[in-house]
Amino acid sequence: MRVGEKAALRVRVSEKDVHYAGGLVNGAYVLGLFGDIGTEVSIRYDGDEGLLAAYNAVELKSPVKAGDFLEVTGWISRAGRTSRTIQLEAHRYIRVTGTPFESSADHLAEPELVARAEMVCVVRQEQQRCED
């Protein structure tokens, strides 16, 4: 994996993930997905999971509900000696509508940005297997 190359993860939000009334999911759910894609990016870049050092500028832009389908992407925007800055985005590409039927949903022509953040991950130099 090279700096700027994207990794993606697609998931369906389950009823088990609901935290609030109305089928709403806790914002921490998306942060968990960001952690997963950040780990994949780190493994693909360094051959190591690395350690989370910080989340910067977390933005929860739109509520996420059970039944939504999300695509989470991550890419390295900057690679230092041991730190990697990873950009993260979550887009909804299928939204549950609940009308006219409880099981009704829409495939969105233009995916909606539901969250974005920046993650800083650290990989000790002796653990790096970067090919760049």
mmCIF file of N, CA and C in Angstrom:
data_model
loop_
_atom_site.group_PDB
_atom_site.id
_atom_site.type_symbol
_atom_site.label_atom_id
_atom_site.label_comp_id
_atom_site.label_asym_id
_atom_site.label_seq_id
_atom_site.Cartn_x
_atom_site.Cartn_y
_atom_site.Cartn_z
ATOM 1 N N MET A 1 0.851 -1.175 0.000
ATOM 2 C CA MET A 1 0.000 0.000 0.000
ATOM 3 C C MET A 1 0.893 1.232 0.000
ATOM 4 N N ARG A 2 0.500 2.238 -0.735
ATOM 5 C CA ARG A 2 1.263 3.476 -0.829
ATOM 6 C C ARG A 2 0.484 4.627 -0.175
ATOM 7 N N VAL A 3 1.182 5.681 0.154
ATOM 8 C CA VAL A 3 0.534 6.877 0.692
ATOM 9 C C VAL A 3 -0.521 7.323 -0.317
ATOM 10 N N GLY A 4 -1.742 7.590 0.161
ATOM 11 C CA GLY A 4 -2.834 8.035 -0.691
ATOM 12 C C GLY A 4 -3.714 6.925 -1.222
ATOM 13 N N GLU A 5 -3.240 5.689 -1.219
ATOM 14 C CA GLU A 5 -4.041 4.562 -1.688
ATOM 15 C C GLU A 5 -5.105 4.233 -0.641
ATOM 16 N N LYS A 6 -6.349 4.007 -1.096
ATOM 17 C CA LYS A 6 -7.462 3.789 -0.170
ATOM 18 C C LYS A 6 -7.730 2.316 0.104
ATOM 19 N N ALA A 7 -8.140 2.058 1.328
ATOM 20 C CA ALA A 7 -8.670 0.755 1.736
ATOM 21 C C ALA A 7 -10.131 0.987 2.106
ATOM 22 N N ALA A 8 -10.983 -0.017 1.891
ATOM 23 C CA ALA A 8 -12.409 0.148 2.156
ATOM 24 C C ALA A 8 -12.985 -1.068 2.871
ATOM 25 N N LEU A 9 -13.999 -0.787 3.673
ATOM 26 C CA LEU A 9 -14.718 -1.799 4.439
ATOM 27 C C LEU A 9 -16.199 -1.478 4.297
ATOM 28 N N ARG A 10 -17.009 -2.472 3.936
ATOM 29 C CA ARG A 10 -18.458 -2.265 3.824
ATOM 30 C C ARG A 10 -19.167 -3.096 4.886
ATOM 31 N N VAL A 11 -20.131 -2.464 5.552
ATOM 32 C CA VAL A 11 -20.873 -3.144 6.620
ATOM 33 C C VAL A 11 -22.345 -2.756 6.583
ATOM 34 N N ARG A 12 -23.178 -3.649 7.115
ATOM 35 C CA ARG A 12 -24.588 -3.347 7.356
ATOM 36 C C ARG A 12 -24.732 -3.142 8.855
ATOM 37 N N VAL A 13 -25.353 -2.061 9.247
ATOM 38 C CA VAL A 13 -25.564 -1.763 10.661
ATOM 39 C C VAL A 13 -26.702 -2.648 11.163
ATOM 40 N N SER A 14 -26.453 -3.366 12.244
ATOM 41 C CA SER A 14 -27.394 -4.341 12.782
ATOM 42 C C SER A 14 -28.285 -3.726 13.863
ATOM 43 N N GLU A 15 -29.428 -4.357 14.077
ATOM 44 C CA GLU A 15 -30.296 -3.979 15.196
ATOM 45 C C GLU A 15 -29.548 -4.111 16.525
ATOM 46 N N LYS A 16 -28.577 -5.029 16.596
ATOM 47 C CA LYS A 16 -27.793 -5.219 17.825
ATOM 48 C C LYS A 16 -26.931 -4.000 18.141
ATOM 49 N N ASP A 17 -26.692 -3.151 17.141
ATOM 50 C CA ASP A 17 -25.840 -1.981 17.330
ATOM 51 C C ASP A 17 -26.608 -0.742 17.795
ATOM 52 N N VAL A 18 -27.942 -0.843 17.856
ATOM 53 C CA VAL A 18 -28.775 0.295 18.256
ATOM 54 C C VAL A 18 -28.496 0.654 19.711
ATOM 55 N N HIS A 19 -28.402 1.956 19.961
ATOM 56 C CA HIS A 19 -28.131 2.448 21.316
ATOM 57 C C HIS A 19 -29.209 3.421 21.794
ATOM 58 N N TYR A 20 -29.874 4.082 20.854
ATOM 59 C CA TYR A 20 -30.857 5.106 21.200
ATOM 60 C C TYR A 20 -32.205 4.795 20.558
ATOM 61 N N ALA A 21 -33.242 5.478 21.032
ATOM 62 C CA ALA A 21 -34.583 5.336 20.477
ATOM 63 C C ALA A 21 -34.571 5.661 18.987
ATOM 64 N N GLY A 22 -35.512 5.083 18.277
ATOM 65 C CA GLY A 22 -35.630 5.357 16.851
ATOM 66 C C GLY A 22 -34.619 4.600 16.005
ATOM 67 N N GLY A 23 -33.976 3.583 16.591
ATOM 68 C CA GLY A 23 -33.019 2.784 15.839
ATOM 69 C C GLY A 23 -31.673 3.443 15.631
ATOM 70 N N LEU A 24 -31.394 4.518 16.389
ATOM 71 C CA LEU A 24 -30.123 5.238 16.228
ATOM 72 C C LEU A 24 -28.958 4.485 16.853
ATOM 73 N N VAL A 25 -27.824 4.587 16.182
ATOM 74 C CA VAL A 25 -26.592 3.944 16.623
ATOM 75 C C VAL A 25 -25.704 4.988 17.288
ATOM 76 N N ASN A 26 -25.008 4.593 18.326
ATOM 77 C CA ASN A 26 -24.061 5.467 19.023
ATOM 78 C C ASN A 26 -22.942 5.886 18.068
ATOM 79 N N GLY A 27 -22.488 7.124 18.168
ATOM 80 C CA GLY A 27 -21.384 7.604 17.338
ATOM 81 C C GLY A 27 -20.118 6.796 17.514
ATOM 82 N N ALA A 28 -19.953 6.183 18.675
ATOM 83 C CA ALA A 28 -18.776 5.347 18.929
ATOM 84 C C ALA A 28 -18.745 4.137 18.002
ATOM 85 N N TYR A 29 -19.902 3.733 17.482
ATOM 86 C CA TYR A 29 -19.945 2.615 16.530
ATOM 87 C C TYR A 29 -19.086 2.932 15.306
ATOM 88 N N VAL A 30 -19.244 4.134 14.776
ATOM 89 C CA VAL A 30 -18.468 4.535 13.598
ATOM 90 C C VAL A 30 -16.987 4.644 13.953
ATOM 91 N N LEU A 31 -16.678 5.117 15.151
ATOM 92 C CA LEU A 31 -15.269 5.174 15.568
ATOM 93 C C LEU A 31 -14.662 3.771 15.620
ATOM 94 N N GLY A 32 -15.449 2.784 16.010
ATOM 95 C CA GLY A 32 -14.970 1.402 15.987
ATOM 96 C C GLY A 32 -14.634 0.951 14.574
ATOM 97 N N LEU A 33 -15.487 1.334 13.612
ATOM 98 C CA LEU A 33 -15.206 1.015 12.209
ATOM 99 C C LEU A 33 -13.960 1.745 11.726
ATOM 100 N N PHE A 34 -13.797 2.993 12.167
ATOM 101 C CA PHE A 34 -12.583 3.738 11.814
ATOM 102 C C PHE A 34 -11.345 3.017 12.356
ATOM 103 N N GLY A 35 -11.448 2.487 13.568
ATOM 104 C CA GLY A 35 -10.332 1.731 14.129
ATOM 105 C C GLY A 35 -10.006 0.506 13.295
ATOM 106 N N ASP A 36 -11.052 -0.183 12.805
ATOM 107 C CA ASP A 36 -10.839 -1.374 11.976
ATOM 108 C C ASP A 36 -10.148 -1.030 10.659
ATOM 109 N N ILE A 37 -10.623 0.006 9.975
ATOM 110 C CA ILE A 37 -10.018 0.341 8.682
ATOM 111 C C ILE A 37 -8.631 0.942 8.892
ATOM 112 N N GLY A 38 -8.435 1.677 9.981
ATOM 113 C CA GLY A 38 -7.102 2.195 10.292
ATOM 114 C C GLY A 38 -6.109 1.068 10.527
ATOM 115 N N THR A 39 -6.572 0.000 11.183
ATOM 116 C CA THR A 39 -5.717 -1.168 11.403
ATOM 117 C C THR A 39 -5.372 -1.833 10.075
ATOM 118 N N GLU A 40 -6.360 -1.963 9.186
ATOM 119 C CA GLU A 40 -6.081 -2.552 7.867
ATOM 120 C C GLU A 40 -5.053 -1.722 7.103
ATOM 121 N N VAL A 41 -5.232 -0.407 7.115
ATOM 122 C CA VAL A 41 -4.283 0.476 6.427
ATOM 123 C C VAL A 41 -2.881 0.283 6.992
ATOM 124 N N SER A 42 -2.768 0.235 8.306
ATOM 125 C CA SER A 42 -1.466 0.057 8.948
ATOM 126 C C SER A 42 -0.832 -1.279 8.568
ATOM 127 N N ILE A 43 -1.616 -2.340 8.568
ATOM 128 C CA ILE A 43 -1.099 -3.661 8.197
ATOM 129 C C ILE A 43 -0.640 -3.658 6.742
ATOM 130 N N ARG A 44 -1.444 -3.069 5.862
ATOM 131 C CA ARG A 44 -1.079 -3.062 4.444
ATOM 132 C C ARG A 44 0.147 -2.196 4.179
ATOM 133 N N TYR A 45 0.332 -1.154 4.968
ATOM 134 C CA TYR A 45 1.475 -0.251 4.755
ATOM 135 C C TYR A 45 2.739 -0.758 5.442
ATOM 136 N N ASP A 46 2.605 -1.191 6.694
ATOM 137 C CA ASP A 46 3.770 -1.538 7.516
ATOM 138 C C ASP A 46 3.910 -3.020 7.843
ATOM 139 N N GLY A 47 2.879 -3.812 7.569
ATOM 140 C CA GLY A 47 2.935 -5.205 7.992
ATOM 141 C C GLY A 47 2.777 -5.352 9.494
ATOM 142 N N ASP A 48 2.148 -4.356 10.132
ATOM 143 C CA ASP A 48 1.974 -4.346 11.582
ATOM 144 C C ASP A 48 0.717 -3.543 11.910
ATOM 145 N N GLU A 49 -0.019 -3.972 12.938
ATOM 146 C CA GLU A 49 -1.246 -3.266 13.319
ATOM 147 C C GLU A 49 -0.988 -1.856 13.822
ATOM 148 N N GLY A 50 0.169 -1.623 14.415
ATOM 149 C CA GLY A 50 0.459 -0.310 14.973
ATOM 150 C C GLY A 50 -0.370 -0.029 16.214
ATOM 151 N N LEU A 51 -0.199 1.164 16.758
ATOM 152 C CA LEU A 51 -0.934 1.604 17.943
ATOM 153 C C LEU A 51 -1.587 2.944 17.664
ATOM 154 N N LEU A 52 -2.841 3.081 18.083
ATOM 155 C CA LEU A 52 -3.543 4.349 17.937
ATOM 156 C C LEU A 52 -2.948 5.363 18.898
ATOM 157 N N ALA A 53 -2.532 6.511 18.372
ATOM 158 C CA ALA A 53 -2.000 7.585 19.214
ATOM 159 C C ALA A 53 -3.041 8.676 19.432
ATOM 160 N N ALA A 54 -3.867 8.955 18.406
ATOM 161 C CA ALA A 54 -4.845 10.043 18.536
ATOM 162 C C ALA A 54 -5.890 9.977 17.434
ATOM 163 N N TYR A 55 -7.072 10.483 17.762
ATOM 164 C CA TYR A 55 -8.075 10.839 16.763
ATOM 165 C C TYR A 55 -8.103 12.356 16.739
ATOM 166 N N ASN A 56 -8.044 12.948 15.571
ATOM 167 C CA ASN A 56 -8.128 14.402 15.421
ATOM 168 C C ASN A 56 -9.372 14.754 14.614
ATOM 169 N N ALA A 57 -10.000 15.843 14.945
ATOM 170 C CA ALA A 57 -11.089 16.414 14.145
ATOM 171 C C ALA A 57 -12.172 15.398 13.786
ATOM 172 N N VAL A 58 -12.703 14.696 14.764
ATOM 173 C CA VAL A 58 -13.799 13.759 14.511
ATOM 174 C C VAL A 58 -15.061 14.557 14.224
ATOM 175 N N GLU A 59 -15.724 14.244 13.112
ATOM 176 C CA GLU A 59 -16.977 14.906 12.737
ATOM 177 C C GLU A 59 -18.040 13.843 12.502
ATOM 178 N N LEU A 60 -19.103 13.871 13.299
ATOM 179 C CA LEU A 60 -20.255 13.004 13.091
ATOM 180 C C LEU A 60 -21.287 13.852 12.365
ATOM 181 N N LYS A 61 -21.452 13.617 11.071
ATOM 182 C CA LYS A 61 -22.216 14.511 10.201
ATOM 183 C C LYS A 61 -23.701 14.172 10.107
ATOM 184 N N SER A 62 -24.053 12.894 10.274
ATOM 185 C CA SER A 62 -25.434 12.468 10.078
ATOM 186 C C SER A 62 -25.702 11.224 10.923
ATOM 187 N N PRO A 63 -26.907 11.105 11.504
ATOM 188 C CA PRO A 63 -27.216 9.929 12.318
ATOM 189 C C PRO A 63 -27.162 8.639 11.494
ATOM 190 N N VAL A 64 -26.713 7.574 12.123
ATOM 191 C CA VAL A 64 -26.666 6.251 11.505
ATOM 192 C C VAL A 64 -27.711 5.389 12.198
ATOM 193 N N LYS A 65 -28.467 4.618 11.399
ATOM 194 C CA LYS A 65 -29.538 3.785 11.939
ATOM 195 C C LYS A 65 -29.335 2.325 11.567
ATOM 196 N N ALA A 66 -29.962 1.458 12.341
ATOM 197 C CA ALA A 66 -29.956 0.030 12.022
ATOM 198 C C ALA A 66 -30.518 -0.162 10.625
ATOM 199 N N GLY A 67 -29.879 -1.025 9.852
ATOM 200 C CA GLY A 67 -30.305 -1.290 8.482
ATOM 201 C C GLY A 67 -29.531 -0.500 7.447
ATOM 202 N N ASP A 68 -28.874 0.592 7.862
ATOM 203 C CA ASP A 68 -28.046 1.360 6.925
ATOM 204 C C ASP A 68 -26.851 0.516 6.493
ATOM 205 N N PHE A 69 -26.399 0.730 5.276
ATOM 206 C CA PHE A 69 -25.167 0.125 4.776
ATOM 207 C C PHE A 69 -24.128 1.228 4.664
ATOM 208 N N LEU A 70 -22.959 0.989 5.240
ATOM 209 C CA LEU A 70 -21.892 1.990 5.256
ATOM 210 C C LEU A 70 -20.659 1.470 4.531
ATOM 211 N N GLU A 71 -19.973 2.387 3.866
ATOM 212 C CA GLU A 71 -18.645 2.102 3.340
ATOM 213 C C GLU A 71 -17.678 3.018 4.071
ATOM 214 N N VAL A 72 -16.697 2.414 4.716
ATOM 215 C CA VAL A 72 -15.699 3.153 5.485
ATOM 216 C C VAL A 72 -14.382 3.071 4.722
ATOM 217 N N THR A 73 -13.770 4.223 4.472
ATOM 218 C CA THR A 73 -12.500 4.245 3.746
ATOM 219 C C THR A 73 -11.431 4.906 4.597
ATOM 220 N N GLY A 74 -10.202 4.504 4.346
ATOM 221 C CA GLY A 74 -9.065 5.080 5.045
ATOM 222 C C GLY A 74 -7.855 5.096 4.138
ATOM 223 N N TRP A 75 -7.025 6.117 4.304
ATOM 224 C CA TRP A 75 -5.803 6.230 3.514
ATOM 225 C C TRP A 75 -4.785 7.062 4.277
ATOM 226 N N ILE A 76 -3.531 6.746 4.057
ATOM 227 C CA ILE A 76 -2.448 7.487 4.699
ATOM 228 C C ILE A 76 -2.230 8.784 3.932
ATOM 229 N N SER A 77 -2.302 9.892 4.653
ATOM 230 C CA SER A 77 -2.038 11.195 4.030
ATOM 231 C C SER A 77 -0.615 11.669 4.314
ATOM 232 N N ARG A 78 -0.021 11.114 5.381
ATOM 233 C CA ARG A 78 1.356 11.488 5.716
ATOM 234 C C ARG A 78 1.997 10.334 6.473
ATOM 235 N N ALA A 79 3.229 10.018 6.084
ATOM 236 C CA ALA A 79 3.980 8.966 6.773
ATOM 237 C C ALA A 79 5.287 9.546 7.281
ATOM 238 N N GLY A 80 5.420 9.584 8.607
ATOM 239 C CA GLY A 80 6.667 10.013 9.226
ATOM 240 C C GLY A 80 7.540 8.803 9.515
ATOM 241 N N ARG A 81 8.565 9.002 10.322
ATOM 242 C CA ARG A 81 9.488 7.911 10.655
ATOM 243 C C ARG A 81 8.761 6.767 11.359
ATOM 244 N N THR A 82 7.918 7.090 12.339
ATOM 245 C CA THR A 82 7.151 6.052 13.041
ATOM 246 C C THR A 82 5.651 6.340 13.064
ATOM 247 N N SER A 83 5.246 7.544 12.712
ATOM 248 C CA SER A 83 3.821 7.892 12.759
ATOM 249 C C SER A 83 3.216 7.917 11.358
ATOM 250 N N ARG A 84 1.953 7.562 11.308
ATOM 251 C CA ARG A 84 1.184 7.616 10.064
ATOM 252 C C ARG A 84 -0.088 8.401 10.353
ATOM 253 N N THR A 85 -0.373 9.394 9.528
ATOM 254 C CA THR A 85 -1.618 10.140 9.629
ATOM 255 C C THR A 85 -2.579 9.524 8.627
ATOM 256 N N ILE A 86 -3.721 9.060 9.127
ATOM 257 C CA ILE A 86 -4.692 8.337 8.304
ATOM 258 C C ILE A 86 -5.989 9.138 8.249
ATOM 259 N N GLN A 87 -6.458 9.416 7.040
ATOM 260 C CA GLN A 87 -7.739 10.083 6.829
ATOM 261 C C GLN A 87 -8.826 9.015 6.768
ATOM 262 N N LEU A 88 -9.961 9.295 7.392
ATOM 263 C CA LEU A 88 -11.046 8.321 7.508
ATOM 264 C C LEU A 88 -12.371 8.957 7.108
ATOM 265 N N GLU A 89 -13.175 8.221 6.358
ATOM 266 C CA GLU A 89 -14.517 8.680 5.996
ATOM 267 C C GLU A 89 -15.483 7.506 6.043
ATOM 268 N N ALA A 90 -16.718 7.791 6.445
ATOM 269 C CA ALA A 90 -17.794 6.795 6.411
ATOM 270 C C ALA A 90 -18.940 7.379 5.598
ATOM 271 N N HIS A 91 -19.351 6.648 4.578
ATOM 272 C CA HIS A 91 -20.466 7.057 3.722
ATOM 273 C C HIS A 91 -21.590 6.025 3.810
ATOM 274 N N ARG A 92 -22.833 6.512 3.849
ATOM 275 C CA ARG A 92 -24.009 5.634 3.779
ATOM 276 C C ARG A 92 -24.352 5.496 2.298
ATOM 277 N N TYR A 93 -24.487 4.243 1.827
ATOM 278 C CA TYR A 93 -24.871 4.052 0.429
ATOM 279 C C TYR A 93 -26.218 3.352 0.281
ATOM 280 N N ILE A 94 -26.741 2.785 1.375
ATOM 281 C CA ILE A 94 -28.122 2.308 1.430
ATOM 282 C C ILE A 94 -28.711 2.823 2.733
ATOM 283 N N ARG A 95 -29.898 3.436 2.629
ATOM 284 C CA ARG A 95 -30.567 4.001 3.808
ATOM 285 C C ARG A 95 -31.922 3.327 3.986
ATOM 286 N N VAL A 96 -32.189 2.885 5.205
ATOM 287 C CA VAL A 96 -33.504 2.341 5.536
ATOM 288 C C VAL A 96 -34.482 3.503 5.600
ATOM 289 N N THR A 97 -35.638 3.347 4.941
ATOM 290 C CA THR A 97 -36.642 4.418 4.958
ATOM 291 C C THR A 97 -37.816 4.077 5.863
ATOM 292 N N GLY A 98 -38.168 2.780 5.939
ATOM 293 C CA GLY A 98 -39.303 2.380 6.766
ATOM 294 C C GLY A 98 -40.645 2.680 6.142
ATOM 295 N N THR A 99 -40.653 3.275 4.948
ATOM 296 C CA THR A 99 -41.916 3.548 4.256
ATOM 297 C C THR A 99 -41.757 3.200 2.779
ATOM 298 N N PRO A 100 -42.724 2.655 2.123
ATOM 299 C CA PRO A 100 -44.064 2.380 2.640
ATOM 300 C C PRO A 100 -44.124 1.150 3.549
ATOM 301 N N PHE A 101 -43.053 0.353 3.562
ATOM 302 C CA PHE A 101 -43.045 -0.842 4.403
ATOM 303 C C PHE A 101 -41.905 -0.748 5.398
ATOM 304 N N GLU A 102 -42.016 -1.485 6.490
ATOM 305 C CA GLU A 102 -40.974 -1.467 7.520
ATOM 306 C C GLU A 102 -39.609 -1.868 6.959
ATOM 307 N N SER A 103 -39.618 -2.735 5.936
ATOM 308 C CA SER A 103 -38.367 -3.233 5.349
ATOM 309 C C SER A 103 -37.896 -2.410 4.147
ATOM 310 N N SER A 104 -38.549 -1.294 3.855
ATOM 311 C CA SER A 104 -38.176 -0.478 2.693
ATOM 312 C C SER A 104 -36.852 0.235 2.913
ATOM 313 N N ALA A 105 -36.056 0.291 1.841
ATOM 314 C CA ALA A 105 -34.746 0.953 1.889
ATOM 315 C C ALA A 105 -34.435 1.516 0.512
ATOM 316 N N ASP A 106 -33.558 2.501 0.477
ATOM 317 C CA ASP A 106 -33.158 3.134 -0.782
ATOM 318 C C ASP A 106 -31.666 2.976 -1.010
ATOM 319 N N HIS A 107 -31.310 2.585 -2.247
ATOM 320 C CA HIS A 107 -29.908 2.632 -2.666
ATOM 321 C C HIS A 107 -29.672 4.066 -3.126
ATOM 322 N N LEU A 108 -28.724 4.737 -2.532
ATOM 323 C CA LEU A 108 -28.496 6.153 -2.806
ATOM 324 C C LEU A 108 -27.616 6.330 -4.041
ATOM 325 N N ALA A 109 -28.073 7.150 -4.974
ATOM 326 C CA ALA A 109 -27.289 7.429 -6.183
ATOM 327 C C ALA A 109 -25.966 8.089 -5.810
ATOM 328 N N GLU A 110 -26.008 8.945 -4.809
ATOM 329 C CA GLU A 110 -24.811 9.630 -4.304
ATOM 330 C C GLU A 110 -24.676 9.300 -2.821
ATOM 331 N N PRO A 111 -23.676 8.495 -2.436
ATOM 332 C CA PRO A 111 -23.515 8.158 -1.013
ATOM 333 C C PRO A 111 -23.396 9.407 -0.139
ATOM 334 N N GLU A 112 -23.935 9.309 1.088
ATOM 335 C CA GLU A 112 -23.925 10.428 2.034
ATOM 336 C C GLU A 112 -22.777 10.283 3.022
ATOM 337 N N LEU A 113 -22.025 11.355 3.218
ATOM 338 C CA LEU A 113 -20.971 11.364 4.227
ATOM 339 C C LEU A 113 -21.634 11.411 5.602
ATOM 340 N N VAL A 114 -21.377 10.395 6.440
ATOM 341 C CA VAL A 114 -21.956 10.380 7.784
ATOM 342 C C VAL A 114 -20.927 10.717 8.855
ATOM 343 N N ALA A 115 -19.639 10.500 8.560
ATOM 344 C CA ALA A 115 -18.592 10.824 9.540
ATOM 345 C C ALA A 115 -17.239 10.907 8.847
ATOM 346 N N ARG A 116 -16.360 11.693 9.454
ATOM 347 C CA ARG A 116 -14.967 11.751 8.995
ATOM 348 C C ARG A 116 -14.086 12.029 10.191
ATOM 349 N N ALA A 117 -12.833 11.648 10.074
ATOM 350 C CA ALA A 117 -11.874 11.876 11.157
ATOM 351 C C ALA A 117 -10.465 11.715 10.607
ATOM 352 N N GLU A 118 -9.535 12.075 11.453
ATOM 353 C CA GLU A 118 -8.125 11.852 11.161
ATOM 354 C C GLU A 118 -7.561 11.055 12.328
ATOM 355 N N MET A 119 -6.798 10.029 12.022
ATOM 356 C CA MET A 119 -6.209 9.149 13.026
ATOM 357 C C MET A 119 -4.693 9.235 12.902
ATOM 358 N N VAL A 120 -4.016 9.230 14.030
ATOM 359 C CA VAL A 120 -2.558 9.119 14.026
ATOM 360 C C VAL A 120 -2.218 7.767 14.633
ATOM 361 N N CYS A 121 -1.482 6.979 13.878
ATOM 362 C CA CYS A 121 -1.074 5.639 14.286
ATOM 363 C C CYS A 121 0.446 5.603 14.357
ATOM 364 N N VAL A 122 0.969 4.868 15.309
ATOM 365 C CA VAL A 122 2.419 4.760 15.476
ATOM 366 C C VAL A 122 2.833 3.298 15.319
ATOM 367 N N VAL A 123 3.881 3.082 14.526
ATOM 368 C CA VAL A 123 4.468 1.748 14.351
ATOM 369 C C VAL A 123 5.952 1.870 14.656
ATOM 370 N N ARG A 124 6.397 1.149 15.680
ATOM 371 C CA ARG A 124 7.815 1.205 16.036
ATOM 372 C C ARG A 124 8.659 0.818 14.828
ATOM 373 N N GLN A 125 9.794 1.487 14.684
ATOM 374 C CA GLN A 125 10.632 1.302 13.502
ATOM 375 C C GLN A 125 11.038 -0.160 13.289
ATOM 376 N N GLU A 126 11.366 -0.857 14.363
ATOM 377 C CA GLU A 126 11.799 -2.250 14.220
ATOM 378 C C GLU A 126 10.663 -3.184 13.800
ATOM 379 N N GLN A 127 9.407 -2.704 13.874
ATOM 380 C CA GLN A 127 8.264 -3.521 13.474
ATOM 381 C C GLN A 127 7.785 -3.198 12.062
ATOM 382 N N GLN A 128 8.352 -2.199 11.430
ATOM 383 C CA GLN A 128 7.919 -1.775 10.101
ATOM 384 C C GLN A 128 8.456 -2.704 9.019
ATOM 385 N N ARG A 129 7.581 -3.039 8.093
ATOM 386 C CA ARG A 129 7.986 -3.813 6.920
ATOM 387 C C ARG A 129 7.479 -3.108 5.676
ATOM 388 N N CYS A 130 7.611 -1.778 5.673
ATOM 389 C CA CYS A 130 7.126 -0.915 4.595
ATOM 390 C C CYS A 130 7.951 -1.138 3.333
ATOM 391 N N GLU A 131 7.270 -1.203 2.196
ATOM 392 C CA GLU A 131 7.958 -1.403 0.923
ATOM 393 C C GLU A 131 8.165 -0.106 0.166
ATOM 394 N N ASP A 132 7.646 1.018 0.665
ATOM 395 C CA ASP A 132 7.795 2.312 -0.043
ATOM 396 C C ASP A 132 9.209 2.810 0.008
#
